[in-house]
Coordinates of C-alpha atoms and ligand atoms in Angstrom, one line a residue:
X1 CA 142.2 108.4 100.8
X2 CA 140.7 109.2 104.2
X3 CA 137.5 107.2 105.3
X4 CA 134.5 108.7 104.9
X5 CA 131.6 108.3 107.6
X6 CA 128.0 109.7 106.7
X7 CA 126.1 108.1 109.3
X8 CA 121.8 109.1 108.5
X9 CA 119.8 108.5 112.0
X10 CA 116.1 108.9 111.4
X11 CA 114.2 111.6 112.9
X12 CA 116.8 114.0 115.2
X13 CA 116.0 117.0 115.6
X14 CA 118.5 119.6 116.9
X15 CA 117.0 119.9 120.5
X16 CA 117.7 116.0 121.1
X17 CA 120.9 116.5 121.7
X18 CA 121.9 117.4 124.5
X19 CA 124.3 115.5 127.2
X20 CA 121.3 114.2 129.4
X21 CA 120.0 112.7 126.4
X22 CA 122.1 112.1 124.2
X23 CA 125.3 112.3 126.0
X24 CA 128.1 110.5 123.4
X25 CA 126.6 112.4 120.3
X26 CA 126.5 116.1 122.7
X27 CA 130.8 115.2 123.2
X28 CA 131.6 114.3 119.8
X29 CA 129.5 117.5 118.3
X30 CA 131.5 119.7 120.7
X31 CA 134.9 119.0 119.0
X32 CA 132.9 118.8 115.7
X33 CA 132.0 121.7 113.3
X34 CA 128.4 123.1 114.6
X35 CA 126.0 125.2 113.0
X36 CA 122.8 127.0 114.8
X37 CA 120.6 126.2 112.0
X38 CA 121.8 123.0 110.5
X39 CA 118.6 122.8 108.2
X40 CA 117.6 119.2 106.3
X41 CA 116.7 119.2 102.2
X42 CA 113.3 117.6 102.9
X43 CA 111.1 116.5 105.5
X44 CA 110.7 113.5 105.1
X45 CA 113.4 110.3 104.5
X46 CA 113.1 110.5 100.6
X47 CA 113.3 114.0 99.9
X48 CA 115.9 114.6 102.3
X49 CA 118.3 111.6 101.1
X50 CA 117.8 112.5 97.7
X51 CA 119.0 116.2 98.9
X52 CA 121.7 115.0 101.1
X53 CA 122.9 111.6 98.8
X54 CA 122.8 113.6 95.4
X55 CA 123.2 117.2 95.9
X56 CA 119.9 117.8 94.2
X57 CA 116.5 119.5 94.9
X58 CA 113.8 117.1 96.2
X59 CA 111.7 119.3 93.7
X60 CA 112.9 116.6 91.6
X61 CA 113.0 113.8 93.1
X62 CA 109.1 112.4 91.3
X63 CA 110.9 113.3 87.9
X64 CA 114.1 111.5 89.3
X65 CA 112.0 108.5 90.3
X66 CA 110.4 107.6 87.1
X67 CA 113.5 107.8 84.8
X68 CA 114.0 104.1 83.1
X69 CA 117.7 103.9 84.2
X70 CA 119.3 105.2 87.3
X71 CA 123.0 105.6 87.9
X72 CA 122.8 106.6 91.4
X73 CA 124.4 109.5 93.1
X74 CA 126.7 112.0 91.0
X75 CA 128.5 112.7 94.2
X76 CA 128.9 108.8 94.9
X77 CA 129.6 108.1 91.1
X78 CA 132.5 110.9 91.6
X79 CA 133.8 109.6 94.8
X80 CA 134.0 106.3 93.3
X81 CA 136.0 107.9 90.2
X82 CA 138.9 109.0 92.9
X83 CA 139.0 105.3 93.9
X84 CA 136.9 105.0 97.2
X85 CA 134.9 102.1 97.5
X86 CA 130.8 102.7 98.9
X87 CA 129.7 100.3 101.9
X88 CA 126.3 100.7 102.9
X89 CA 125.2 99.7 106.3
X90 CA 121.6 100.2 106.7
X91 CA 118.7 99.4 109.2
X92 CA 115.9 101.0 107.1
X93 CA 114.6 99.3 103.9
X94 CA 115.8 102.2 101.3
X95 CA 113.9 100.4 98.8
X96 CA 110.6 102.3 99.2
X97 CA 110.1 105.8 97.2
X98 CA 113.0 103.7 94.6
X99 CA 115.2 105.2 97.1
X100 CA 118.1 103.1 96.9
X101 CA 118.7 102.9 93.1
X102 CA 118.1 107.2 93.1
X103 CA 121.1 107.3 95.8
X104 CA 123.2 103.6 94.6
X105 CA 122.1 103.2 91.3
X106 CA 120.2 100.2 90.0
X107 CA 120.8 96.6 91.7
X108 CA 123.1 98.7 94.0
X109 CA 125.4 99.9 91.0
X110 CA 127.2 102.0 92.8
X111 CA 128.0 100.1 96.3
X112 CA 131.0 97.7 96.9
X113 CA 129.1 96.0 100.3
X114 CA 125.7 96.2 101.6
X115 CA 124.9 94.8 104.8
X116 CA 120.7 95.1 105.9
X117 CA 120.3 92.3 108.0
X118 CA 116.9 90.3 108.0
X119 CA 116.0 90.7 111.9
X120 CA 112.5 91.6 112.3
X121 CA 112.9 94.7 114.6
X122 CA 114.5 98.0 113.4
X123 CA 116.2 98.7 117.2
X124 CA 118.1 94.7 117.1
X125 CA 118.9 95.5 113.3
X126 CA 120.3 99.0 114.3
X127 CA 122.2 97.0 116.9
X128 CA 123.3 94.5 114.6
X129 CA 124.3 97.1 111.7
X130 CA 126.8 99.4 114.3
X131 CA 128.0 95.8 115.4
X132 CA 128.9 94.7 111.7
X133 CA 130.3 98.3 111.4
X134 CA 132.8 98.2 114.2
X135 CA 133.9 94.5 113.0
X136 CA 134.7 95.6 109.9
X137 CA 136.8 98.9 111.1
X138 CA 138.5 96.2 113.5
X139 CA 139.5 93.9 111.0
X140 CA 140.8 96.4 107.9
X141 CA 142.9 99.1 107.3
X142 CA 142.0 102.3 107.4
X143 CA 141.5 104.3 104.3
X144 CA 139.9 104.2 101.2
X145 CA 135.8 103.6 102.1
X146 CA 132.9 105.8 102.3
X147 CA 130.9 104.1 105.2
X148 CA 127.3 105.2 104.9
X149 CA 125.5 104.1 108.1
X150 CA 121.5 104.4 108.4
X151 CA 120.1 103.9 111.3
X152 CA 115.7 103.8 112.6
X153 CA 115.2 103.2 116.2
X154 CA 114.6 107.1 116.4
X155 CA 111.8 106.5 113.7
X156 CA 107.9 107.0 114.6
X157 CA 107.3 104.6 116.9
X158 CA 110.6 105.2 118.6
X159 CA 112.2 102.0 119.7
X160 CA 114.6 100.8 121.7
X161 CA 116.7 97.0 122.3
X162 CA 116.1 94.6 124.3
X163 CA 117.9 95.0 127.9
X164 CA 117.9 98.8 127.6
X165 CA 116.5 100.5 130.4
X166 CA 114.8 103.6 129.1
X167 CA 115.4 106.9 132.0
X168 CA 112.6 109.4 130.5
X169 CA 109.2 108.8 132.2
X170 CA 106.4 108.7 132.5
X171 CA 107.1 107.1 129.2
X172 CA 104.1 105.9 126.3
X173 CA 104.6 102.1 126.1
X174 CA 103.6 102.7 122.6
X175 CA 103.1 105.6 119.9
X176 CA 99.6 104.7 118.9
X177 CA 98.0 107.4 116.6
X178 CA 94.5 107.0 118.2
X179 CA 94.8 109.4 121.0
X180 CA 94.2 112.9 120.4
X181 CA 97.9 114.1 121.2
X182 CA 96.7 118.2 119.8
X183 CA 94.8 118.5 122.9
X184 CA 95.8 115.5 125.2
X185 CA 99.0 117.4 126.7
X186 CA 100.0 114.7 129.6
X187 CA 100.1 111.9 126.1
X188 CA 101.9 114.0 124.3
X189 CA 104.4 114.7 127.0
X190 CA 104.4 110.4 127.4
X191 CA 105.3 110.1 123.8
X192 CA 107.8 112.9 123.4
X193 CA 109.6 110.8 126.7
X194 CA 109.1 107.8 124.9
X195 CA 111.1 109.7 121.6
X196 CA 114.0 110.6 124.5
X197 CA 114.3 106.9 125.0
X198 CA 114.8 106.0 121.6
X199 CA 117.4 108.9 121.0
X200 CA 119.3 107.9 124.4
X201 CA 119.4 103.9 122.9
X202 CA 120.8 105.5 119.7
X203 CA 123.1 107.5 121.4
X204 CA 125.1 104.7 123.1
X205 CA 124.8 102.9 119.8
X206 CA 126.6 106.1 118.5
X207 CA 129.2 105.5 121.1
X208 CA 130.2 102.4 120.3
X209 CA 130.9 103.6 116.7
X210 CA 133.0 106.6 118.3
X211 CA 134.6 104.0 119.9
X212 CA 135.4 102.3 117.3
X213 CA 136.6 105.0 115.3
X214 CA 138.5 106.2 118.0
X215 CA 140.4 102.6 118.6
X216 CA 140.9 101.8 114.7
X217 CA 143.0 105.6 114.6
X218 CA 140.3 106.9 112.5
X219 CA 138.3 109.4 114.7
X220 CA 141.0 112.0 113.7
X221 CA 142.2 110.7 110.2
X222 CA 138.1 110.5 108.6
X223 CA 135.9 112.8 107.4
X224 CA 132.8 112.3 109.7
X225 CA 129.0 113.4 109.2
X226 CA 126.7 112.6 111.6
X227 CA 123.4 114.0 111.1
X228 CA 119.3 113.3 111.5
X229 CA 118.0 113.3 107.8
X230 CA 115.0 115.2 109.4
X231 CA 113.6 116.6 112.8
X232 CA 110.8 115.1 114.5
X233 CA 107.5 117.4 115.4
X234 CA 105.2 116.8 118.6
X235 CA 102.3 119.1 117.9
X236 CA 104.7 122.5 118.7
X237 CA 103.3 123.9 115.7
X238 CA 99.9 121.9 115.0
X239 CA 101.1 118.7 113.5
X240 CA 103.4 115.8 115.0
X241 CA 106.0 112.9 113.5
X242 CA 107.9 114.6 110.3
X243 CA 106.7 115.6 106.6
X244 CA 103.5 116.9 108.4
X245 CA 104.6 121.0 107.9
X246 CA 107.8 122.9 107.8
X247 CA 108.3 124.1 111.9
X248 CA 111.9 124.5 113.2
X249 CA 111.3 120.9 114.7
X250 CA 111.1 118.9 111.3
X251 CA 113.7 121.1 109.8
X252 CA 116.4 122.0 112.4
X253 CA 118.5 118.7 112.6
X254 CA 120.8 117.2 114.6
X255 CA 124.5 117.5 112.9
X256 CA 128.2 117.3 113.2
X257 CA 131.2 117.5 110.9
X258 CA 134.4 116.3 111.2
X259 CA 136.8 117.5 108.4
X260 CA 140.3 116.2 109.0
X261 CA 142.7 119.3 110.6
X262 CA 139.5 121.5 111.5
X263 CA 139.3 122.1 114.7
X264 CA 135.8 121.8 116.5
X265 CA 133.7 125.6 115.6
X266 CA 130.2 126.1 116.4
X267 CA 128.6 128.4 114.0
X268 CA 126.4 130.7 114.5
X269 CA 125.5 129.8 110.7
X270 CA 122.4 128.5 108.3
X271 CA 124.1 124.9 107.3
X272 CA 122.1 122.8 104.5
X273 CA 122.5 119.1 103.9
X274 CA 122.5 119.5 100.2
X275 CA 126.2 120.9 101.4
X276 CA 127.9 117.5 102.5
X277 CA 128.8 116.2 99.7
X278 CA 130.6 118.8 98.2
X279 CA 132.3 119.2 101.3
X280 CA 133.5 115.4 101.4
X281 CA 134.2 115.9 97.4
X282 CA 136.0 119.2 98.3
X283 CA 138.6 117.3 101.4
X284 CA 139.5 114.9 98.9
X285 CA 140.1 117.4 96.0
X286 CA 136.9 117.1 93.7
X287 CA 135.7 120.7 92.7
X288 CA 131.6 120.2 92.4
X289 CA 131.0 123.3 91.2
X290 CA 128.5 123.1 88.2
X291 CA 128.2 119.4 89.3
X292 CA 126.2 119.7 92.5
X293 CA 123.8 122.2 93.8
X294 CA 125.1 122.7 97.2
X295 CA 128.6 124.6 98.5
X296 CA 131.2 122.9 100.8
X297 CA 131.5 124.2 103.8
X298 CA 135.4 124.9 103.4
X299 CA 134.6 127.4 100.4
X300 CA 132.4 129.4 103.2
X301 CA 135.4 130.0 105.8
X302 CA 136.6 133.6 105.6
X303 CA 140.3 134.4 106.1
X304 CA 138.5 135.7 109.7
X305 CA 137.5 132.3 110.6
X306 CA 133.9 132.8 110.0
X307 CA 131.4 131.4 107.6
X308 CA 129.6 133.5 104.6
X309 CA 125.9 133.5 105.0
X310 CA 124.3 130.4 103.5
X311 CA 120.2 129.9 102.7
X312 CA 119.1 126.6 102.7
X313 CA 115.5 124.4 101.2
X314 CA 113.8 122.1 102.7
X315 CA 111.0 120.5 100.6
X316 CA 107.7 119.2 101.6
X317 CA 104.9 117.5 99.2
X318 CA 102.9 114.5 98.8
X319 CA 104.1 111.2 98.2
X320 CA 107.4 111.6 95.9
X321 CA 105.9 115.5 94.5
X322 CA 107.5 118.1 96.3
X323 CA 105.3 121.2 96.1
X324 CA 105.8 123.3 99.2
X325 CA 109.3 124.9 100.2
X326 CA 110.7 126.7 103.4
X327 CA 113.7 129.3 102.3
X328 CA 115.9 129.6 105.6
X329 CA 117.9 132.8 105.4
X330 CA 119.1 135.1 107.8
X331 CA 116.8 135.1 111.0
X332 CA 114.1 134.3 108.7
X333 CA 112.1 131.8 107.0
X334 CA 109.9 132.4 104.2
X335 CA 107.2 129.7 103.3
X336 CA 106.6 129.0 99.5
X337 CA 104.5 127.0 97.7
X338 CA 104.0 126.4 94.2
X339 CA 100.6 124.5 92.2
X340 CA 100.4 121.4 94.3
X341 CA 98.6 120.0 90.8
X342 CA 101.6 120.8 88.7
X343 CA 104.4 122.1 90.4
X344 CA 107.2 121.9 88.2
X345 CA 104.5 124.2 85.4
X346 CA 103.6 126.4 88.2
X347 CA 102.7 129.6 87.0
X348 CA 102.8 131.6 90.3
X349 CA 104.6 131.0 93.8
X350 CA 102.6 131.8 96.9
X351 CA 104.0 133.5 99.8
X352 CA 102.1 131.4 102.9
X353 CA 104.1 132.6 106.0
X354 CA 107.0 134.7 107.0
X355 CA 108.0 133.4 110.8
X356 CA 111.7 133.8 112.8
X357 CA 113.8 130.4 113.0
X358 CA 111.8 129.6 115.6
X359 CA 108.8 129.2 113.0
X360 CA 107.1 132.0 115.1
X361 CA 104.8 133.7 112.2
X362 CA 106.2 137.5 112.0
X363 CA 102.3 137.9 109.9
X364 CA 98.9 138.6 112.0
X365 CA 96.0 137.1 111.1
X366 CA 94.9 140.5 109.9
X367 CA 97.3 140.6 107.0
X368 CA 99.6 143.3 109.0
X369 CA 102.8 142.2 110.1
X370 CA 104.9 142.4 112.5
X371 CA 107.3 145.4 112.0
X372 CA 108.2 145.5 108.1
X373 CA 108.6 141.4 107.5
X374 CA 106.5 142.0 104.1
X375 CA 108.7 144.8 103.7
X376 CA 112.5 143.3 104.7
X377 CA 110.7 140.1 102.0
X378 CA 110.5 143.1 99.5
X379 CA 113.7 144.6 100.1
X380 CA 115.2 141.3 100.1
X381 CA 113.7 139.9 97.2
X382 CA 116.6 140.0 94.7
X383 CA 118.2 137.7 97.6
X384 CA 115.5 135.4 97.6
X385 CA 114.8 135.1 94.1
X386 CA 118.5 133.9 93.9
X387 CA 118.4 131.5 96.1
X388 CA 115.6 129.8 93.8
X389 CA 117.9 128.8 91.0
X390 CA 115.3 125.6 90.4
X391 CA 113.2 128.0 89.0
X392 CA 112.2 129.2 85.4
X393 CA 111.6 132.6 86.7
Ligands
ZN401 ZN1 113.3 109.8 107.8

């Protein structure tokens, strides 16, 4: 059984990478697959884990949480059935929201090793997790693991290790949320600098794993995921940090795929998260049709090389209730909401905004649009009702 790498880093959005910032992460996506519009399940750590983890709508997630007994992941339960063993190597505390026992199951059913080590700071604990990491690919064979790395420095207040020298400046020495950064443009630009810092710190962090992969003859041999399990916002679209609304910059994250044999592709393609575990379940053989919600990615290739169009969620809500829902299709992205007091018994579905995939509305304030987007909605409304399958329409 190949390895399996699904490494989480908190908070990347797409635009991060790029090879001034992020220059290890920019090379490994460039002989990675790529999409344009790699889009995350939720917007926020919980919803989007449970999305990318479990293959299941963070609609569901409050349901999900209060069950008496949880046996984790379907997609882990089913790699585990095949014979791979689960190591989880995590900076974040995935206790909060129940997190861990939704995705491992209860008292980590579903893992073989956890290491979260007990240093105080998220950036030294990030440093510490990749370094336990690349021991452990040193010191045993390859094969037969599903590594699943999580990593924070990236997280609101952006961090970085000791002895790293940060490049962006004028940089904010800390992310305080008492200034005004709506209006206050030159703090804003201090903080998004000080967000660069902590992306560059996780990118070299990144390299040493690609390093290791690459020395322990597994960079080719594994299936590899790297992704942000959400964007990051600075006030592009009137709210900052992440779960705060559902712009291009909380939704569009930072991704690559390695499938063993694929060459490196960039798309010009919607990709969802709630597809990566069917795509890992589909390299080593596992059909998750009818088990999983999402597609892998290798039953999208057409015999042209290509990818068939894809629509993706992303959830946003309060506390562990989803309510709110972007639908990425096309060049477009519809805005949804449902009851915020009762979702799942929601009786209508309101239409808030029609934008581009830049989150640019396509609607004037006057109710008129911009040519026909009510209209293509209408004319595409079959299409959009299917890609709602959650609902009891
Ligand atoms: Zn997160």
């Amino acid at each position: 059984l190949p390895d399996v790498f699904v490494v989480v880093v908190e908070s990347l959005r797409q635009d991060i990478v790029t090879p001034e910032i992020m220059p290890r992460f920019s090379a490994f996506s460039n002989d990675s697959l790529t999409f344009t519009h790699a889009q995350t399940t939720g917007n926020v750590t919980h919803y989007s884990w449970y999305g990318l983890m479990c293959g299941g709508y963070p609609l569901f997630f409050d349901g999900i949480k209060n069950l008496p007994s949880e046996h984790g992941s379907v997609a882990f339960t089913a790699l585990r059935n095949v014979g791979y063993k689960i190591r989880l190597f995590a900076t974040p505390d995935l206790g909060y929201q129940n997190l861990e026992s939704i995705v491992f199951g209860a008292d980590g059913a579903l893992l073989d090793t956890k290491f979260h080590p007990a240093e105080p700071l998220p950036a030294e604990r990030d440093r510490l997790v990749v370094r336990e990491l690349t021991r452990t690919l040193r010191n045993e064979p390859a094969g037969g693991n599903v590594f699943v790395l999580a990593l924070d420095s990236t997280h609101y207040d952006y961090a970085w290790g000791t002895g790293f020298r940060p490049t962006f400046s004028p940089f904010a020495n800390d992310a305080s949320i008492a200034r005004n950064y709506e209006v206050d443009v030159k703090a804003r630009l201090a903080l998004f600098n000080r967000y660069k810092n902590s992306a560059s710190w996780m990118d070299g962090l990144l390299g040493e794993l690609f390093d290791a992969l690459e020395s322990s003859g597994r960079m080719n041999t594994s299936v590899i995921v790297v992704t942000g399990d959400h964007g990051e916002a600075f006030w592009e679209h009137g709210s900052g940090t992440h779960g705060s609304d559902l712009g291009a910059e909380q939704l569009d994250v930072g991704f690559a795929l390695r499938i063993p044999g694929k060459p490196g592709a960039r798309f010009d393609s919607v990709f969802s998260l709630m597809d990566v575990m069917p795509t890992i379940l589909a390299h080593v053989g596992v059909d998750t049709n009818g088990m999983l919600a999402g597609v892998s990615v290798q039953s999208r290739f057409t015999a042209a090389g290509a990818l068939t169009p894809r629509s993706a969620l992303t959830f946003q809500g309060w506390n562990s209730q989803a309510f709110r829902f972007a639908l990425t299709y096309d060049d477009k992205r519809l805005i949804l909401e449902l009851d915020r007091a009762n979702p799942l018994d929601a009786r209508r579905m309101v239409l808030k905004d029609i934008t581009n995939l830049s989150s640019e509305s396509l609607v004037q304030r006057d109710h008129s649009d911009v040519p026909g987007a009510y209209h293509s909605v209408i004319r595409d409304l079959p299409v959009v009702l299917d890609n709602l399958p959650f609902l009891e329409l």
